[in-house]
Amino acid sequence: MIISWDEYFMGIALFSKYRSKDPHTQVGACIVNEDKHIVGVGYNGMPNGCSDAEFPWGSTGEFGDKKYAYVVHAELNAILNASTSLKGCRIYTSLFPCNECCKAIIQSGIKEVIYLSDKYAATDSTRASKRMFAAAGVHYRRLETDIEELPVNFVLPKGEREG
């Protein structure tokens, strides 16, 4: 099977989300330049120096007791991890960006957002993102694919193994 470039880069974003320790919503993102080179990858997690074990992952209670006060979203992490200018790049993300990530995407110069899920489409945050993307000329589209899964094998067939 040969996968498309869009499927390949979304696969990188999906694979990245497995680094997240969020028990409810794992999100991954992959930024690609015009030459189809990956220039940034991220997942939702705590900032460097903030232990995953010491900060909350819940979504209920007081503000300081919720993950929202602390977690860096996948898209922002990918932008912050980027190795070069992001002008003209595309970002692949497993979940449509919130309004905060939207602002960072626009400011960084990314021109296209490819997403898999828009499960929060009815929220104020997502509506604000779509409004800002439209105003800034950032195109967004849902990845359309017939692929449901791609197996990843860490054990190679006998002919491909060393010794």
Coordinates of N, CA and C in Angstrom, one line a residue:
M1 N 0.8 -1.2 0.0 CA 0.0 0.0 0.0 C 0.9 1.2 0.0
I2 N 0.5 2.2 -0.8 CA 1.2 3.5 -0.9 C 0.2 4.5 -0.3
I3 N 0.7 5.3 0.7 CA -0.2 6.3 1.2 C 0.2 7.7 0.6
S4 N -0.8 8.6 0.7 CA -0.6 9.9 0.1 C 0.3 10.7 1.1
W5 N 0.8 11.9 0.6 CA 1.6 12.8 1.5 C 0.7 13.2 2.7
D6 N -0.5 13.6 2.4 CA -1.4 14.0 3.5 C -1.6 12.9 4.5
E7 N -1.8 11.7 4.1 CA -1.9 10.5 5.0 C -0.6 10.3 5.8
Y8 N 0.5 10.4 5.1 CA 1.8 10.2 5.8 C 2.0 11.3 6.9
F9 N 1.8 12.5 6.6 CA 2.0 13.6 7.6 C 1.0 13.5 8.7
M10 N -0.2 13.2 8.4 CA -1.2 13.0 9.5 C -0.8 11.8 10.3
G11 N -0.3 10.8 9.7 CA 0.2 9.6 10.5 C 1.3 10.0 11.5
I12 N 2.2 10.9 11.1 CA 3.2 11.4 12.0 C 2.5 12.2 13.2
A13 N 1.5 13.0 12.9 CA 0.8 13.7 13.9 C 0.1 12.7 14.8
L14 N -0.5 11.7 14.3 CA -1.2 10.7 15.1 C -0.2 9.9 15.9
F15 N 0.9 9.6 15.4 CA 1.9 8.8 16.1 C 2.4 9.7 17.3
S16 N 2.6 11.0 17.0 CA 3.1 11.9 18.0 C 2.2 12.0 19.2
K17 N 0.9 11.9 19.0 CA -0.1 12.1 20.1 C 0.1 11.0 21.2
Y18 N 0.7 9.9 20.9 CA 1.0 8.8 21.9 C 2.0 9.2 22.9
R19 N 2.7 10.3 22.7 CA 3.6 10.9 23.7 C 2.9 11.6 24.8
S20 N 1.7 12.0 24.6 CA 0.9 12.8 25.5 C 0.4 11.9 26.7
K21 N 0.5 12.4 27.9 CA 0.1 11.7 29.1 C -1.3 12.1 29.5
D22 N -2.0 12.9 28.6 CA -3.4 13.3 28.9 C -4.3 12.1 28.9
P23 N -5.0 11.7 29.9 CA -5.8 10.5 30.0 C -7.1 10.6 29.2
H24 N -7.5 11.8 28.7 CA -8.7 12.0 28.0 C -8.6 12.4 26.6
T25 N -7.7 13.3 26.3 CA -7.5 13.8 24.9 C -6.1 13.9 24.5
Q26 N -5.6 13.0 23.7 CA -4.2 13.0 23.2 C -4.3 13.6 21.8
V27 N -3.5 14.7 21.6 CA -3.5 15.4 20.3 C -2.0 15.4 19.8
G28 N -1.8 15.3 18.5 CA -0.5 15.4 17.9 C -0.6 16.3 16.7
A29 N 0.6 16.9 16.4 CA 0.7 17.9 15.3 C 2.0 17.7 14.6
C30 N 2.0 18.0 13.3 CA 3.2 17.9 12.5 C 3.2 19.1 11.5
I31 N 4.3 19.8 11.4 CA 4.4 21.0 10.5 C 5.3 20.6 9.4
V32 N 4.9 20.9 8.2 CA 5.6 20.5 7.0 C 5.8 21.8 6.1
N33 N 7.0 21.9 5.6 CA 7.3 23.1 4.7 C 6.9 22.7 3.2
E34 N 7.1 23.7 2.3 CA 6.7 23.6 0.9 C 7.4 22.4 0.2
D35 N 8.6 22.0 0.7 CA 9.4 20.9 0.1 C 9.0 19.6 0.7
K36 N 7.9 19.5 1.5 CA 7.5 18.3 2.2 C 8.5 17.8 3.2
H37 N 9.2 18.7 3.8 CA 10.1 18.3 4.9 C 9.4 18.7 6.2
I38 N 9.5 17.8 7.2 CA 9.0 18.0 8.5 C 9.9 19.0 9.3
V39 N 9.3 20.1 9.7 CA 10.0 21.1 10.4 C 9.6 21.3 11.9
G40 N 8.6 20.6 12.3 CA 8.2 20.7 13.7 C 7.1 19.6 14.0
V41 N 7.2 19.1 15.2 CA 6.3 18.0 15.7 C 6.0 18.4 17.1
G42 N 4.7 18.1 17.6 CA 4.4 18.3 18.9 C 3.2 17.5 19.4
Y43 N 3.0 17.4 20.7 CA 1.8 16.8 21.3 C 1.4 17.6 22.5
N44 N 0.2 17.4 23.0 CA -0.2 18.1 24.2 C 0.4 17.6 25.4
G45 N 1.1 18.4 26.2 CA 1.8 18.0 27.4 C 2.2 19.2 28.2
M46 N 2.8 18.9 29.3 CA 3.3 20.0 30.3 C 4.5 20.6 29.7
P47 N 4.7 21.9 30.0 CA 5.9 22.6 29.6 C 7.2 22.0 30.2
N48 N 8.3 22.2 29.5 CA 9.6 21.6 30.0 C 9.8 22.1 31.4
G49 N 10.3 21.2 32.3 CA 10.5 21.5 33.7 C 9.3 21.4 34.6
C50 N 8.2 21.1 34.0 CA 6.9 20.9 34.8 C 6.6 19.4 34.8
S51 N 6.8 18.7 35.8 CA 6.6 17.3 35.9 C 5.2 16.9 35.6
D52 N 5.0 15.9 34.7 CA 3.7 15.3 34.4 C 3.0 14.8 35.6
A53 N 3.8 14.3 36.6 CA 3.3 13.7 37.8 C 2.8 14.8 38.8
E54 N 3.3 16.0 38.7 CA 3.1 17.0 39.7 C 1.9 18.0 39.3
F55 N 1.5 18.0 38.1 CA 0.5 18.9 37.6 C -0.8 18.1 37.3
P56 N -1.9 18.7 37.4 CA -3.2 18.0 37.2 C -3.5 17.7 35.7
W57 N -4.1 16.5 35.5 CA -4.6 16.2 34.2 C -6.1 16.2 34.1
G58 N -6.8 16.5 35.2 CA -8.3 16.5 35.2 C -8.8 17.8 34.6
S59 N -10.2 17.7 34.4 CA -10.8 18.8 33.7 C -12.0 19.4 34.6
T60 N -12.0 19.0 35.9 CA -13.0 19.6 36.8 C -12.3 20.2 38.0
G61 N -13.1 21.0 38.7 CA -12.6 21.7 39.9 C -12.2 23.2 39.6
E62 N -11.5 23.7 40.5 CA -11.0 25.1 40.4 C -10.0 25.2 39.2
F63 N -9.8 26.4 38.7 CA -9.0 26.7 37.5 C -7.6 26.0 37.8
G64 N -7.0 26.3 38.9 CA -5.7 25.8 39.2 C -5.6 24.3 39.4
D65 N -6.7 23.6 39.5 CA -6.8 22.2 39.6 C -7.1 21.5 38.3
K66 N -7.1 22.2 37.2 CA -7.5 21.6 35.9 C -6.2 21.7 35.0
K67 N -6.2 20.8 34.1 CA -5.1 20.7 33.1 C -5.0 22.0 32.2
Y68 N -6.1 22.6 32.0 CA -6.2 23.7 31.0 C -5.2 24.9 31.4
A69 N -4.9 25.0 32.7 CA -4.1 26.1 33.2 C -2.6 25.8 32.9
Y70 N -2.3 24.6 32.5 CA -0.9 24.2 32.4 C -0.4 23.5 31.1
V71 N -1.3 22.8 30.4 CA -0.9 22.0 29.3 C -0.6 22.9 28.1
V72 N 0.5 22.6 27.3 CA 0.8 23.2 26.1 C 0.2 22.3 25.0
H73 N -0.6 22.9 24.1 CA -1.3 22.1 23.1 C -0.3 21.7 22.0
A74 N -0.7 20.6 21.3 CA 0.1 20.0 20.3 C 0.6 21.0 19.2
E75 N -0.3 21.8 18.8 CA 0.0 22.8 17.7 C 1.0 23.8 18.2
L76 N 0.8 24.3 19.4 CA 1.8 25.3 19.9 C 3.2 24.6 20.2
N77 N 3.1 23.4 20.7 CA 4.4 22.7 20.9 C 5.1 22.5 19.6
A78 N 4.4 22.1 18.5 CA 5.0 21.9 17.2 C 5.6 23.2 16.7
I79 N 4.9 24.4 16.9 CA 5.4 25.7 16.5 C 6.7 26.0 17.3
L80 N 6.6 25.8 18.6 CA 7.8 26.1 19.5 C 9.0 25.2 19.2
N81 N 8.7 23.9 18.7 CA 9.8 23.0 18.4 C 10.3 23.1 17.0
A82 N 9.8 24.0 16.2 CA 10.1 24.1 14.8 C 11.6 24.5 14.7
S83 N 12.2 24.0 13.6 CA 13.6 24.1 13.4 C 13.9 25.3 12.4
T84 N 12.9 25.9 11.8 CA 13.1 26.9 10.8 C 11.8 27.9 10.8
S85 N 11.9 28.8 9.9 CA 10.7 29.7 9.7 C 9.5 28.8 9.2
L86 N 8.3 29.2 9.7 CA 7.1 28.5 9.3 C 6.3 29.1 8.2
K87 N 6.8 30.2 7.7 CA 6.1 30.9 6.6 C 5.7 30.0 5.5
G88 N 4.5 29.9 5.1 CA 4.0 29.1 4.0 C 3.9 27.6 4.3
C89 N 4.1 27.2 5.5 CA 4.0 25.8 5.9 C 2.6 25.3 6.1
R90 N 2.4 24.0 6.2 CA 1.1 23.4 6.5 C 1.3 22.7 7.9
I91 N 0.2 22.7 8.7 CA 0.2 21.9 9.9 C -0.9 20.9 9.9
Y92 N -0.5 19.7 10.2 CA -1.4 18.5 10.3 C -1.7 18.3 11.8
T93 N -2.9 18.2 12.2 CA -3.3 18.1 13.6 C -4.4 17.1 13.7
S94 N -4.4 16.3 14.7 CA -5.4 15.3 14.9 C -6.8 15.9 15.4
L95 N -6.7 17.1 15.9 CA -7.9 17.8 16.4 C -7.9 19.3 15.9
F96 N -9.0 19.8 15.5 CA -9.1 21.2 15.0 C -8.5 22.1 16.1
P97 N -7.7 23.1 15.7 CA -7.1 24.0 16.7 C -8.0 24.9 17.5
C98 N -7.7 25.1 18.7 CA -8.5 26.0 19.6 C -8.1 27.4 19.2
N99 N -8.8 28.4 19.7 CA -8.5 29.8 19.4 C -7.1 30.2 19.8
E100 N -6.6 29.7 20.9 CA -5.2 30.1 21.3 C -4.2 29.6 20.3
C101 N -4.3 28.3 19.9 CA -3.4 27.7 18.9 C -3.6 28.4 17.6
C102 N -4.8 28.7 17.3 CA -5.1 29.4 16.0 C -4.3 30.7 15.9
K103 N -4.2 31.5 17.0 CA -3.5 32.7 17.0 C -2.0 32.5 16.7
A104 N -1.5 31.4 17.3 CA 0.0 31.1 17.1 C 0.2 30.6 15.7
I105 N -0.7 29.8 15.2 CA -0.6 29.4 13.8 C -0.6 30.5 12.8
I106 N -1.5 31.5 13.0 CA -1.5 32.7 12.1 C -0.3 33.5 12.2
Q107 N 0.2 33.7 13.5 CA 1.3 34.6 13.7 C 2.6 33.9 13.2
S108 N 2.7 32.6 13.2 CA 3.9 31.9 12.7 C 4.0 31.9 11.2
G109 N 2.9 32.2 10.5 CA 3.0 32.2 9.0 C 2.5 31.0 8.3
I110 N 2.0 30.0 9.1 CA 1.4 28.8 8.6 C 0.2 29.2 7.7
K111 N 0.1 28.6 6.5 CA -0.9 28.9 5.6 C -2.0 27.9 5.4
E112 N -1.8 26.7 5.9 CA -2.9 25.7 5.8 C -2.9 24.8 7.0
V113 N -4.1 24.4 7.4 CA -4.3 23.5 8.5 C -5.1 22.3 8.0
I114 N -4.5 21.1 8.2 CA -5.2 19.9 7.8 C -5.5 19.2 9.1
Y115 N -6.8 18.8 9.4 CA -7.2 18.2 10.6 C -7.9 17.0 10.4
L116 N -8.0 16.1 11.4 CA -8.8 14.9 11.3 C -10.1 15.0 12.0
S117 N -10.2 15.5 13.2 CA -11.4 15.6 14.0 C -11.8 17.1 14.3
D118 N -13.1 17.3 14.2 CA -13.6 18.7 14.6 C -14.7 18.5 15.6
K119 N -14.4 17.6 16.6 CA -15.4 17.2 17.6 C -15.9 18.4 18.5
Y120 N -15.1 19.5 18.5 CA -15.5 20.7 19.3 C -16.1 21.8 18.3
A121 N -16.6 21.4 17.2 CA -17.0 22.4 16.2 C -18.0 23.4 16.7
A122 N -18.9 22.9 17.7 CA -20.0 23.8 18.2 C -19.5 24.7 19.3
T123 N -18.2 24.7 19.7 CA -17.8 25.5 20.8 C -17.4 26.9 20.3
D124 N -17.4 27.8 21.3 CA -17.0 29.2 21.0 C -15.6 29.3 20.5
S125 N -14.7 28.4 21.1 CA -13.3 28.4 20.8 C -13.1 28.1 19.3
T126 N -13.7 27.0 18.8 CA -13.6 26.6 17.4 C -14.2 27.6 16.5
R127 N -15.3 28.1 16.8 CA -15.9 29.2 16.0 C -15.0 30.4 15.9
A128 N -14.4 30.8 17.0 CA -13.4 31.9 16.9 C -12.2 31.5 16.0
S129 N -11.7 30.3 16.1 CA -10.6 29.9 15.3 C -11.0 30.0 13.8
K130 N -12.1 29.5 13.4 CA -12.5 29.5 12.0 C -12.7 30.9 11.5
R131 N -13.2 31.8 12.4 CA -13.4 33.2 12.0 C -12.0 33.9 11.8
M132 N -11.0 33.6 12.7 CA -9.7 34.2 12.5 C -9.0 33.6 11.3
F133 N -9.1 32.3 11.1 CA -8.4 31.7 9.9 C -9.0 32.3 8.7
A134 N -10.3 32.5 8.6 CA -10.9 33.1 7.4 C -10.3 34.5 7.2
A135 N -10.3 35.3 8.3 CA -9.8 36.7 8.2 C -8.4 36.8 7.8
A136 N -7.6 35.8 8.2 CA -6.1 35.9 8.0 C -5.7 35.1 6.7
G137 N -6.7 34.5 6.0 CA -6.4 33.8 4.8 C -5.7 32.5 5.0
V138 N -5.9 31.9 6.2 CA -5.4 30.5 6.4 C -6.4 29.5 6.0
H139 N -6.1 28.7 5.1 CA -7.0 27.6 4.6 C -7.0 26.5 5.6
Y140 N -8.2 25.9 5.8 CA -8.3 24.7 6.6 C -9.2 23.7 5.9
R141 N -8.8 22.4 6.1 CA -9.6 21.3 5.6 C -9.5 20.0 6.4
R142 N -10.5 19.3 6.4 CA -10.5 18.0 7.0 C -9.8 17.0 6.1
L143 N -9.0 16.1 6.6 CA -8.3 15.1 5.8 C -9.4 14.1 5.4
E144 N -9.5 13.9 4.1 CA -10.4 12.8 3.6 C -9.6 11.6 3.2
T145 N -9.9 10.5 3.8 CA -9.1 9.3 3.5 C -10.0 8.1 3.7
D146 N -9.7 7.0 3.0 CA -10.3 5.7 3.2 C -9.6 4.9 4.2
I147 N -8.4 5.3 4.6 CA -7.6 4.5 5.5 C -8.2 4.6 6.9
E148 N -8.5 3.4 7.5 CA -8.9 3.4 8.9 C -7.8 3.2 9.9
E149 N -6.8 2.4 9.5 CA -5.7 2.1 10.3 C -4.5 1.7 9.5
L150 N -3.3 1.9 10.0 CA -2.1 1.4 9.4 C -1.3 0.7 10.5
P151 N -1.1 -0.6 10.4 CA -0.3 -1.3 11.4 C 1.2 -0.9 11.4
V152 N 1.7 -0.8 12.6 CA 3.1 -0.5 12.8 C 3.7 -1.7 13.5
N153 N 4.7 -2.4 12.8 CA 5.3 -3.5 13.4 C 6.8 -3.2 13.8
F154 N 7.1 -3.4 15.1 CA 8.4 -3.2 15.6 C 9.3 -4.5 15.5
V155 N 8.7 -5.5 15.1 CA 9.4 -6.8 14.9 C 9.5 -7.0 13.4
L156 N 10.7 -6.9 12.8 CA 10.9 -7.1 11.4 C 10.9 -8.6 11.0
P157 N 10.5 -8.8 9.8 CA 10.5 -10.2 9.3 C 11.9 -10.7 9.3
K158 N 12.1 -12.0 9.4 CA 13.4 -12.7 9.6 C 14.5 -12.2 8.6
G159 N 14.1 -12.0 7.3 CA 15.1 -11.6 6.3 C 15.5 -10.2 6.5
E160 N 14.9 -9.4 7.3 CA 15.2 -8.0 7.4 C 15.9 -7.7 8.8
R161 N 16.0 -8.7 9.6 CA 16.7 -8.5 10.9 C 18.2 -8.7 10.8
E162 N 18.9 -8.1 11.8 CA 20.3 -8.3 11.9 C 20.5 -9.6 12.6
G163 N 21.6 -10.3 12.2 CA 22.1 -11.5 12.8 C 21.1 -12.3 13.5

